[in-house]
Short mmCIF file of C-alpha atoms in Angstrom, two decimals:
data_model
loop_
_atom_site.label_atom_id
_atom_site.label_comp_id
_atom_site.label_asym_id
_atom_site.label_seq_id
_atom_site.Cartn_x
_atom_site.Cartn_y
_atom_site.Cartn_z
CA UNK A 1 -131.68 -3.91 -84.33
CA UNK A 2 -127.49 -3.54 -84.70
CA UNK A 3 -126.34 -1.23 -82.68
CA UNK A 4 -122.61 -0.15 -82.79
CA UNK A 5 -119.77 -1.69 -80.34
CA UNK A 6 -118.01 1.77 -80.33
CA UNK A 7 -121.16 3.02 -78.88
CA UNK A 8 -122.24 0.75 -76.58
CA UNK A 9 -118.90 1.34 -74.71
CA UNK A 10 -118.51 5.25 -75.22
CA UNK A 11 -117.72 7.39 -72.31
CA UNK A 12 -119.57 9.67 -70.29
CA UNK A 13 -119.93 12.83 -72.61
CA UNK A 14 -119.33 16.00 -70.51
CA UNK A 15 -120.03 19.38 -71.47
CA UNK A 16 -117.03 21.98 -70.51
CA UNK A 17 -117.05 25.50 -70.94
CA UNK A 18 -114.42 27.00 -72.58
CA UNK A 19 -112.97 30.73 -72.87
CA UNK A 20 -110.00 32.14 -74.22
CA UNK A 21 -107.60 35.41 -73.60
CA UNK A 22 -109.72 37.37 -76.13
CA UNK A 23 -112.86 36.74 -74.24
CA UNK A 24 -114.75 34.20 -76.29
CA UNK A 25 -116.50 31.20 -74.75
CA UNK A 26 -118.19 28.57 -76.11
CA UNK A 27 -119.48 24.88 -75.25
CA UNK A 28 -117.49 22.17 -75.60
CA UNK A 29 -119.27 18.43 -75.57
CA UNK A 30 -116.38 15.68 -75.67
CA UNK A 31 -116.35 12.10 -74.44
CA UNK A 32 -114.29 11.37 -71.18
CA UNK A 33 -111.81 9.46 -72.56
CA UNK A 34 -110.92 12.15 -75.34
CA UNK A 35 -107.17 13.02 -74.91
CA UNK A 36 -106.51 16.64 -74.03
CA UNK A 37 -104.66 16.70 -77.12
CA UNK A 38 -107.12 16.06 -79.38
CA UNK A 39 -109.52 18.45 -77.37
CA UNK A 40 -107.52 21.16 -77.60
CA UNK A 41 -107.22 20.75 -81.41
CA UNK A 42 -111.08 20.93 -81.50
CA UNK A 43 -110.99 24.24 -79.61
CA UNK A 44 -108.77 25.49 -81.47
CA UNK A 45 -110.55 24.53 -84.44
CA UNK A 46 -113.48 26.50 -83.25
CA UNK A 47 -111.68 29.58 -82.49
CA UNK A 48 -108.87 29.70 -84.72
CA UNK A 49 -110.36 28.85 -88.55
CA UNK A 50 -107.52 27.35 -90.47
CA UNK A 51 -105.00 27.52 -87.32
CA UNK A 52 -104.48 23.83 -87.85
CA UNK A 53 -102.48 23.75 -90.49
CA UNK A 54 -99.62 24.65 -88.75
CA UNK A 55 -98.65 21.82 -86.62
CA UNK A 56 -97.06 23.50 -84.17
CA UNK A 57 -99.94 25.61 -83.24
CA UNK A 58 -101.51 22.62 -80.75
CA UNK A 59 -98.11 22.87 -78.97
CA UNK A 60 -97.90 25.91 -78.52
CA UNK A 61 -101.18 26.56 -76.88
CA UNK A 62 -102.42 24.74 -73.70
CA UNK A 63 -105.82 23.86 -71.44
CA UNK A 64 -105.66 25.17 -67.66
CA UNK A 65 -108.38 24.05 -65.57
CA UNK A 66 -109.89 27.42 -64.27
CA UNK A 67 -110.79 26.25 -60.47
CA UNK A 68 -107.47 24.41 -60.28
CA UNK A 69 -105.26 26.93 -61.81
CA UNK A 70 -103.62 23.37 -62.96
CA UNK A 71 -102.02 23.20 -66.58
CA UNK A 72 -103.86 19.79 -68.44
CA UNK A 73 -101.34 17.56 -69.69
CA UNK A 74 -101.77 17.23 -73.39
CA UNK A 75 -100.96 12.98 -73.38
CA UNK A 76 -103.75 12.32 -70.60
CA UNK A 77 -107.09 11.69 -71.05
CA UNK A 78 -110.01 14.14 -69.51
CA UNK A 79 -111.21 11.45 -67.20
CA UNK A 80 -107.55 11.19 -66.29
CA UNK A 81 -106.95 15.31 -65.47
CA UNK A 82 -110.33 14.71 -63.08
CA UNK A 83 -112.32 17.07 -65.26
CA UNK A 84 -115.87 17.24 -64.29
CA UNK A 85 -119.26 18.48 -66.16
CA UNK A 86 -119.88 21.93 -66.47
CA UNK A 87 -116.06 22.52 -65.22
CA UNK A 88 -114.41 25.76 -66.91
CA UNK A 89 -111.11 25.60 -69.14
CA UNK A 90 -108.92 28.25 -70.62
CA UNK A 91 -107.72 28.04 -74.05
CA UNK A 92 -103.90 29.99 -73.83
CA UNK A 93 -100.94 30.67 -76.02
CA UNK A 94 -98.08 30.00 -73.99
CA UNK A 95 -95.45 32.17 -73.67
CA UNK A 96 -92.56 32.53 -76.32
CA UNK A 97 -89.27 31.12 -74.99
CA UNK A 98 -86.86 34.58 -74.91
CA UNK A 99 -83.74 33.91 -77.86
CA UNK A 100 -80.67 32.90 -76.78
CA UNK A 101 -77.94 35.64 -76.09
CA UNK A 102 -75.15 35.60 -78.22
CA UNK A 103 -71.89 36.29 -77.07
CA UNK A 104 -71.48 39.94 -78.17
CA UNK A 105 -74.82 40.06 -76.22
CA UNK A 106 -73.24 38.49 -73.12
CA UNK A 107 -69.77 40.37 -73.28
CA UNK A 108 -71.57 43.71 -73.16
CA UNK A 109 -74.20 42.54 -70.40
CA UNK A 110 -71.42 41.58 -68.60
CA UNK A 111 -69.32 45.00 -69.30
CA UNK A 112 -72.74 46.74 -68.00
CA UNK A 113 -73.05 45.23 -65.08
CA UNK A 114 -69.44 46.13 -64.26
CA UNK A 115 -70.14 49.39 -64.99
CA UNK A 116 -73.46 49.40 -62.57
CA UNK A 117 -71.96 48.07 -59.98
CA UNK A 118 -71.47 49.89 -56.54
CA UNK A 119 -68.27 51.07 -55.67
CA UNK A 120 -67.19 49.24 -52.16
CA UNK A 121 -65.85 51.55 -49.36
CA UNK A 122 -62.09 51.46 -49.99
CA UNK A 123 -63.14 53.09 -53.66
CA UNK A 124 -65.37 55.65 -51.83
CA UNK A 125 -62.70 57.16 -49.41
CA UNK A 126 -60.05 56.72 -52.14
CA UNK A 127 -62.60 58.99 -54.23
CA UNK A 128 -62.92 61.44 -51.07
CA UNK A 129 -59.60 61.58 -49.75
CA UNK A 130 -59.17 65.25 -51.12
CA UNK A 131 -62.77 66.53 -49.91
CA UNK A 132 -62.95 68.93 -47.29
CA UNK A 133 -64.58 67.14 -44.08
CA UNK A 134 -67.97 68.55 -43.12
CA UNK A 135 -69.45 67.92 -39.52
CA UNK A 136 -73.12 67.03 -40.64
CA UNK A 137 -75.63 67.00 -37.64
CA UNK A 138 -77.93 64.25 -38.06
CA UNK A 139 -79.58 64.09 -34.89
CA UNK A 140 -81.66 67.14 -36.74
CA UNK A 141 -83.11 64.84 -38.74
CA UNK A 142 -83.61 61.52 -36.02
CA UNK A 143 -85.16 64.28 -34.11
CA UNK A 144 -87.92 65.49 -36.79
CA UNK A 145 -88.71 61.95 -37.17
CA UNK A 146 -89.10 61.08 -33.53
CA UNK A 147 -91.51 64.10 -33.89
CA UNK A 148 -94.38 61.56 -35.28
CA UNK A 149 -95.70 60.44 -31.66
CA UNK A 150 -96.22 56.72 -33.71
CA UNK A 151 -92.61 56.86 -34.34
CA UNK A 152 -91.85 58.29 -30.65
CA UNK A 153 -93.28 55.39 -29.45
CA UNK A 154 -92.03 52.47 -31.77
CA UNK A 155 -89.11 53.93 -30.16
CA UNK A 156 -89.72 54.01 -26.59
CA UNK A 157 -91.51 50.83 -26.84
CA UNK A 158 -88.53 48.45 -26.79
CA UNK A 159 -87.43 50.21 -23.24
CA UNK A 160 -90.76 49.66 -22.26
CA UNK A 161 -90.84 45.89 -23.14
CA UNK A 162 -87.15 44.86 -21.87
CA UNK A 163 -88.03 46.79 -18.13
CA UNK A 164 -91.36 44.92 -18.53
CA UNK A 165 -89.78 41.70 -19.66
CA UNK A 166 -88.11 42.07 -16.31
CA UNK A 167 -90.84 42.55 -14.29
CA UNK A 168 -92.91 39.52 -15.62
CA UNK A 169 -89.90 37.30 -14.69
CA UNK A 170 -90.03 38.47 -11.42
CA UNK A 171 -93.50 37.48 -10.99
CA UNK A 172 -94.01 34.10 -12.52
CA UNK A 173 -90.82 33.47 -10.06
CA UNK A 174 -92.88 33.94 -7.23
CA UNK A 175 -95.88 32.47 -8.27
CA UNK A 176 -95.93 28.82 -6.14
CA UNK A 177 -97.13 27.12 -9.60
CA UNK A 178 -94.06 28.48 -11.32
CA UNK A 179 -93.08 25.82 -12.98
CA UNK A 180 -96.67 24.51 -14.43
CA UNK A 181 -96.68 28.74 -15.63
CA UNK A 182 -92.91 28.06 -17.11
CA UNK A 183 -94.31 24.29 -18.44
CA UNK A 184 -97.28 26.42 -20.57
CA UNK A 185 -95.04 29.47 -21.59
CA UNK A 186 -92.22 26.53 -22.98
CA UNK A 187 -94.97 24.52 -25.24
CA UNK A 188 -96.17 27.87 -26.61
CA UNK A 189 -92.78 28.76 -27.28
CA UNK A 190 -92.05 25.58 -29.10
CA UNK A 191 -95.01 25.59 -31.16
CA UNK A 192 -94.08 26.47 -34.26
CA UNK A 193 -94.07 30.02 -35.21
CA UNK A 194 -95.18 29.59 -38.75
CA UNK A 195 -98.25 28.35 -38.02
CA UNK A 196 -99.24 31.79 -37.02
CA UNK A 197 -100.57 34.21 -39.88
CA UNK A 198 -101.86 37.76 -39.66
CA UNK A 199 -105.86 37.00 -39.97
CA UNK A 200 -105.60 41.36 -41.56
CA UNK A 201 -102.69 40.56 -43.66
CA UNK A 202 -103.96 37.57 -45.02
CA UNK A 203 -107.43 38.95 -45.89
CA UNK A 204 -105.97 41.82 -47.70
CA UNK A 205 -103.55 39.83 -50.32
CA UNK A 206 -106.69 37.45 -50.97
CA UNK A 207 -109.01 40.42 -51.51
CA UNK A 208 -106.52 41.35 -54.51
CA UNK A 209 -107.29 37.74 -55.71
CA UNK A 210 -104.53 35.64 -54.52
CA UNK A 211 -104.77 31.96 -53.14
CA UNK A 212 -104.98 31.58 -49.44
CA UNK A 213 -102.16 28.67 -49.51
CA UNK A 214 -99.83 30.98 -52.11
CA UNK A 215 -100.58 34.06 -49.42
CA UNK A 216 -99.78 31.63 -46.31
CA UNK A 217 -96.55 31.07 -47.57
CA UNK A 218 -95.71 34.49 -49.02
CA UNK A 219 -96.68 36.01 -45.52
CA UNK A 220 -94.04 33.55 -43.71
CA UNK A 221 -91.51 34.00 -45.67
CA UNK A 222 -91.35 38.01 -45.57
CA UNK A 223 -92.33 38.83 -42.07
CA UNK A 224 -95.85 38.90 -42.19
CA UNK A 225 -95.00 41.83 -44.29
CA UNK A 226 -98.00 42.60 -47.15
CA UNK A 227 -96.03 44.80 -49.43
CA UNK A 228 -93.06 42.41 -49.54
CA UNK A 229 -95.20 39.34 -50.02
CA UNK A 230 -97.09 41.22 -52.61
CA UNK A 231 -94.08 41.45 -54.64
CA UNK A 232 -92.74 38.12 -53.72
CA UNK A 233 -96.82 36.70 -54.69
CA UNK A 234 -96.25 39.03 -58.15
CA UNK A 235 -92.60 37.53 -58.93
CA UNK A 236 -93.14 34.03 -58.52
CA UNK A 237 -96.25 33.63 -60.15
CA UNK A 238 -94.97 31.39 -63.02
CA UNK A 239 -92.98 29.36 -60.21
CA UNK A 240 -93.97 25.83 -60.84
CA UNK A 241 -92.65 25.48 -57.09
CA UNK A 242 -94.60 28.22 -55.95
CA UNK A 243 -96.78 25.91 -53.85
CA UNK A 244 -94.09 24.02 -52.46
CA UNK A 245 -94.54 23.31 -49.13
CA UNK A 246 -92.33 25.35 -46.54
CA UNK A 247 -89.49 23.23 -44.78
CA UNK A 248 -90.64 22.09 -41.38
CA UNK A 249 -88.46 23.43 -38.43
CA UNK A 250 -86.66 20.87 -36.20
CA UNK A 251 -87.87 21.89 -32.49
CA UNK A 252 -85.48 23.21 -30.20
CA UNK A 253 -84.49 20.66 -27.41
CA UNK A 254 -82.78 23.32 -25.58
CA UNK A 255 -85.95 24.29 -23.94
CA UNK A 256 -87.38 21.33 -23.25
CA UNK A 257 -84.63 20.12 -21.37
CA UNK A 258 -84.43 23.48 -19.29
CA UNK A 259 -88.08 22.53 -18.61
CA UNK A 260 -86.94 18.85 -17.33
CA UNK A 261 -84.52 21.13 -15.00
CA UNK A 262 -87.08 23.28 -13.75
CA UNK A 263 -88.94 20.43 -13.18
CA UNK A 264 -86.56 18.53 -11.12
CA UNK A 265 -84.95 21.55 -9.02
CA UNK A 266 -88.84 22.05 -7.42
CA UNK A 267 -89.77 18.46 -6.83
CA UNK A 268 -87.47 17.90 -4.03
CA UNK A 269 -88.92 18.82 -0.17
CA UNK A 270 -90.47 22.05 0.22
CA UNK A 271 -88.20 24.40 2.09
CA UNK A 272 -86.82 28.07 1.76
CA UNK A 273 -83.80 26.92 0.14
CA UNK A 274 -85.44 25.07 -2.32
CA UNK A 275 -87.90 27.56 -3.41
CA UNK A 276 -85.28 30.08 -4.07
CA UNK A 277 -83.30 28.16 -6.25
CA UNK A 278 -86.58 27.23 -8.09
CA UNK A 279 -87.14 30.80 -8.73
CA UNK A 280 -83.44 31.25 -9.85
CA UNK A 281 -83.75 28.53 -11.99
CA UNK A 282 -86.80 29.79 -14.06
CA UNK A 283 -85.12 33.45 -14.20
CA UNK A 284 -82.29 32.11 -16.31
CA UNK A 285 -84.23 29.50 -17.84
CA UNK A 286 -86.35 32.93 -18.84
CA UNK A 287 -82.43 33.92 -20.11
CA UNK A 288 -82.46 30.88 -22.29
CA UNK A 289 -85.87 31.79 -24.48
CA UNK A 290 -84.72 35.19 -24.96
CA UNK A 291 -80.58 34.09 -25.97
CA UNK A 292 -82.42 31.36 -28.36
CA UNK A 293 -84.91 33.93 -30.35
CA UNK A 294 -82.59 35.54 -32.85
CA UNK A 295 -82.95 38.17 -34.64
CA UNK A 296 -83.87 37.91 -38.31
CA UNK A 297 -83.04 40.68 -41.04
CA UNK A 298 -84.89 41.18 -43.84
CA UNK A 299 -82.75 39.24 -46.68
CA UNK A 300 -83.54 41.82 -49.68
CA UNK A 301 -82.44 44.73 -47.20
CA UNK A 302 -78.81 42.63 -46.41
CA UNK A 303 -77.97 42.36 -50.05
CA UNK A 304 -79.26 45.98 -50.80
CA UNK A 305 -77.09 47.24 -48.07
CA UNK A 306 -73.90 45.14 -48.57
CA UNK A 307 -74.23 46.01 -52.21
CA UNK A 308 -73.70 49.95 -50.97
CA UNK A 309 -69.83 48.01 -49.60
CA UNK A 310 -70.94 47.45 -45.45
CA UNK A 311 -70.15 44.16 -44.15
CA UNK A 312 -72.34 41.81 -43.55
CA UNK A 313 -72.07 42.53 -39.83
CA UNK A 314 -72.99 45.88 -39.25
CA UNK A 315 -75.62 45.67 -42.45
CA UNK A 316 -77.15 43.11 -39.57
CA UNK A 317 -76.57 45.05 -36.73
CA UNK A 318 -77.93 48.40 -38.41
CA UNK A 319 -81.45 46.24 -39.35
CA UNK A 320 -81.57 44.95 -36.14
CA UNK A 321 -81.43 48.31 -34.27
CA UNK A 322 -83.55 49.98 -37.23
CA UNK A 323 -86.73 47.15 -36.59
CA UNK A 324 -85.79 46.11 -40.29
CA UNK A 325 -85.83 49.58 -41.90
CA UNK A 326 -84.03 49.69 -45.12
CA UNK A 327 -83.67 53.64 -45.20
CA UNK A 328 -83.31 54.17 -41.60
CA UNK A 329 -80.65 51.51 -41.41
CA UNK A 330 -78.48 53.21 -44.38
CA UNK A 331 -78.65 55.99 -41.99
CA UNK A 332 -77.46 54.66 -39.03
CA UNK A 333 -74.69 53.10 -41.13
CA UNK A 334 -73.82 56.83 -42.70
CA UNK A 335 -74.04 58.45 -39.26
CA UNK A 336 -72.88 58.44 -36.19
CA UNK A 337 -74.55 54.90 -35.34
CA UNK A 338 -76.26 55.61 -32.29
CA UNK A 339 -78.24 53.69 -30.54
CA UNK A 340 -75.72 51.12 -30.76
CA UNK A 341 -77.12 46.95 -30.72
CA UNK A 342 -75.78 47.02 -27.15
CA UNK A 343 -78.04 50.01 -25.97
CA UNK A 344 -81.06 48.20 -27.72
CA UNK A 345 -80.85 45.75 -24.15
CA UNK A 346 -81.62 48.94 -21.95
CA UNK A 347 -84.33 49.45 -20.28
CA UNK A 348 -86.59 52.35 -19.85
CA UNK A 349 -86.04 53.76 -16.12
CA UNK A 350 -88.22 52.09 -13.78
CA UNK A 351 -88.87 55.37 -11.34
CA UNK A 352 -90.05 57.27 -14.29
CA UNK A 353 -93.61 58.53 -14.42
CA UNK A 354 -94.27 56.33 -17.88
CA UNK A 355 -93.51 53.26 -16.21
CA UNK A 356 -94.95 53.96 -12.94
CA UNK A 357 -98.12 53.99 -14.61
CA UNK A 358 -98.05 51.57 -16.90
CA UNK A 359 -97.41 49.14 -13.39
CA UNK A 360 -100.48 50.65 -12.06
CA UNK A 361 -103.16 49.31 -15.14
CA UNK A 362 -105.07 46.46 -13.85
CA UNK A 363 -104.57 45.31 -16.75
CA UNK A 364 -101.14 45.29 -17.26
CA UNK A 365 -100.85 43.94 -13.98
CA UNK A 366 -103.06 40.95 -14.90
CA UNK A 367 -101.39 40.39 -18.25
CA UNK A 368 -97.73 40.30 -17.01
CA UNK A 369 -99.32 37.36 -14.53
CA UNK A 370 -99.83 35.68 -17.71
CA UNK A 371 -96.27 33.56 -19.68
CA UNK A 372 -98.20 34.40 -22.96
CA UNK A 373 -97.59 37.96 -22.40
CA UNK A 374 -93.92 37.50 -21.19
CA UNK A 375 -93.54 35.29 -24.78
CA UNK A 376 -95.34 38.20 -26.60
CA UNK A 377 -92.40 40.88 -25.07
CA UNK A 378 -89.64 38.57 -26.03
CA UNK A 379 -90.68 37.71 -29.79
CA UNK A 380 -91.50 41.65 -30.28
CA UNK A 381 -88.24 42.71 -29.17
CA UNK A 382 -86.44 40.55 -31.82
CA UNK A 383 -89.16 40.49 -34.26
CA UNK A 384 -90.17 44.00 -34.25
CA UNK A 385 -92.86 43.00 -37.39
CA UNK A 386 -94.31 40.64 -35.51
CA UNK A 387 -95.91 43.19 -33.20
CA UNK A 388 -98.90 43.29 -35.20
CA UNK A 389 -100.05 39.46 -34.51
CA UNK A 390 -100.02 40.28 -30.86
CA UNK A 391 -101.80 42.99 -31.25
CA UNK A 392 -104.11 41.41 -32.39
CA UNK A 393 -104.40 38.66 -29.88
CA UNK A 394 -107.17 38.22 -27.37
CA UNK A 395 -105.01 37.72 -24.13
CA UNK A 396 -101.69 39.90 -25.26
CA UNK A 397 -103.61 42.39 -27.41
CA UNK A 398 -105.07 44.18 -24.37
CA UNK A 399 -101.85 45.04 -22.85
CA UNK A 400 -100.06 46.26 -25.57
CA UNK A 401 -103.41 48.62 -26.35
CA UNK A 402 -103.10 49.98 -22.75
CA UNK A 403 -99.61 50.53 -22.81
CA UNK A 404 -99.63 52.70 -26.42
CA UNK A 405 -102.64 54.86 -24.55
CA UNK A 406 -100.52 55.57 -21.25
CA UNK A 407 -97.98 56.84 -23.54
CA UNK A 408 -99.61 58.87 -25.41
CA UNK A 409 -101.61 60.53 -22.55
CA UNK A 410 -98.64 61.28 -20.69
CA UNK A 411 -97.06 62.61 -24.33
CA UNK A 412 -99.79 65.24 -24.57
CA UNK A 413 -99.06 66.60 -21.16
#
């Protein structure tokens, strides 16, 4: 009996499902060693009567592996693109190039732009030198806001934290294991930061469908912020890059040596002397975390703001004292600018009945024990968004729960 060569040494046939945009599917059989070329011209074939005739028509369609979201290169074979039996494909025109401007086009885009573009603030006073001057009293409206007891307390809270920030120093200082408590508060502060995701955030944008690594990454980069890594998700979803891997941060050294310092200043002989400089030490090395976590604006507010003609500056410092609030930063720019970013380093006064209080919950007292909790204070004060990862935290996400209930106990009263 003669039996082919050519068959003897086919492939593996495998048997894909395919679908296209207008919702028909069919089943493909093919060989494993069929180009994806020459398997998108048979799907096309099947779908499209006639479509080959038109050479161009295989080029400008293309094969995306449905589980991968990966585009098929048309030169490789299907053994190649690891395609496996039963494994779904989508048959899809690609996208028209847009036409090239020409320069009429461009002259007038140009001219438009010009046009749209926001005066800067030497134009605006030269435009209202002749107004009459109007005494406008904002604090009406700060003080309708600061009516919302949520927004009462996102503003009381940063008094709360620096006086508590305070208080936590004081008592890992006289703890005698001070410096193993400083030791475990400086590794958790060099960790790096990225590797922490809001679990809620992060199940939200991959209920609305998007992949967990895409929703990682969009979630670092804005703040942990779900709206804003919505739309950055939405706007870079024909990104080849969009998977790129983030940029790995160098770790600081800065705290590790003031950890070798610490270290050193209480391993000499026990004795009065020594312990109080120990405890000095570790208050300013305390100093040192907080000087080294900066504060970090929201970009697409900066350029939204400096586009209105503020400097760079006080578009930073408005953010910063605003907790990253577009709208309530263009009013602090517009107004009288109070609190100023010096005031945002007060405390809240230590003999009031608030903080009295929140001194006497157990657990308060037992979390400000804890260099977690003091880390926690620090990275909310600069990274106001932040605040909802440690609420969410087993050992911090007690203390901050207490804390919003004394407040707004004593705010009914």
């Amino acid at each position: 009996m003669f039996v082919q060569e050519e068959k003897i040494f086919a492939g593996k046939v495998l048997r894909l499902q395919v679908c296209t945009m207008e919702g028909a599917e069919w089943l493909e059989e093919v060989p494993e060693d069929t180009t994806v070329e020459k398997l998108k011209e048979r799907c096309l074939k099947h779908c499209v009567p006639g479509s080959l005739e038109d050479p161009k028509t295989v080029t400008h369609h293309k094969l995306i592996h449905a589980t991968s979201e990966k585009v098929l290169t048309d030169s490789k074979t299907v053994l190649e693109e690891n395609i496996q039996d039963r494994d779904v494909l989508l048959l899809i025109k690609k996208r028209a190039p847009p036409p090239l401007p020409k320069m009429a086009d461009v002259s007038a885009e140009e001219k438009r732009k010009q046009e749209q573009k926001a005066p800067d603030k030497d134009a605006i006073l030269k435009a209202t030198a002749n107004l009459p001057s109007r005494n406008v009293d904002r604090t009406v409206a700060q003080h309708n806001m600061r009516d919302f007891p949520f927004l009462q307390f996102q503003t009381e809270l940063r008094k709360i934290l620096v006086s508590l920030i305070e208080v936590a120093q004081k008592l890992l200082a006289l703890n005698p294991d001070a410096v193993e408590l400083f030791k475990k508060a400086n590794a958790m502060l060099d960790e790096d930061e990225e590797d922490r995701v809001d679990e809620i955030a992060l199940r939200q944008l991959t209920e609305m469908g998007f992949p967990e690594s895409r929703a990682v990454k969009a979630l670092r980069l804005n703040h942990m912020s779900v709206t804003q890594a919505m739309e950055w998700l939405i706007e870079h979803a024909d990104d080849p890059a969009v998977d790129a891997p983030l940029p790995g941060q160098t770790p600081s050294e800065a705290a590790a040596e003031a950890g070798a310092s610490s270290a050193e200043a209480t391993a000499g002989p026990s004795s009065e002397a020594g312990g109080e400089e120990a405890k000095d030490e570790l208050t300013e090395i305390f100093k040192k975390i907080r000087r080294k976590r900066e504060f970090r604006p929201d970009p697409r507010a900066v350029i939204a703001l400096m586009e209105m003609g503020f400097d760079e500056k006080e578009v930073v410092d408005a953010l910063r004292v605003n907790n990253n609030q577009q709208n309530a930063a263009c009013e602090w720019l517009l107004g009288d600018r109070k609190p100023s970013p010096e005031d945002l380093d007060k405390g809240i006064d230590t003999n009031s009945p608030l903080f009295q209080a929140i001194l006497e919950n157990p657990v308060v007292q037992l979390g400000l024990t804890n260099p977690k909790t003091l880390l926690a204070f620090e990275d909310m004060l600069e990274n106001p968004l932040n605040s909802t990862q440690w609420m969410n935290d087993p050992e911090t996400g007690p203390v901050m729960l207490q804390i919003s209930r004394i407040f707004q106990t004593l705010n009914r009263t």
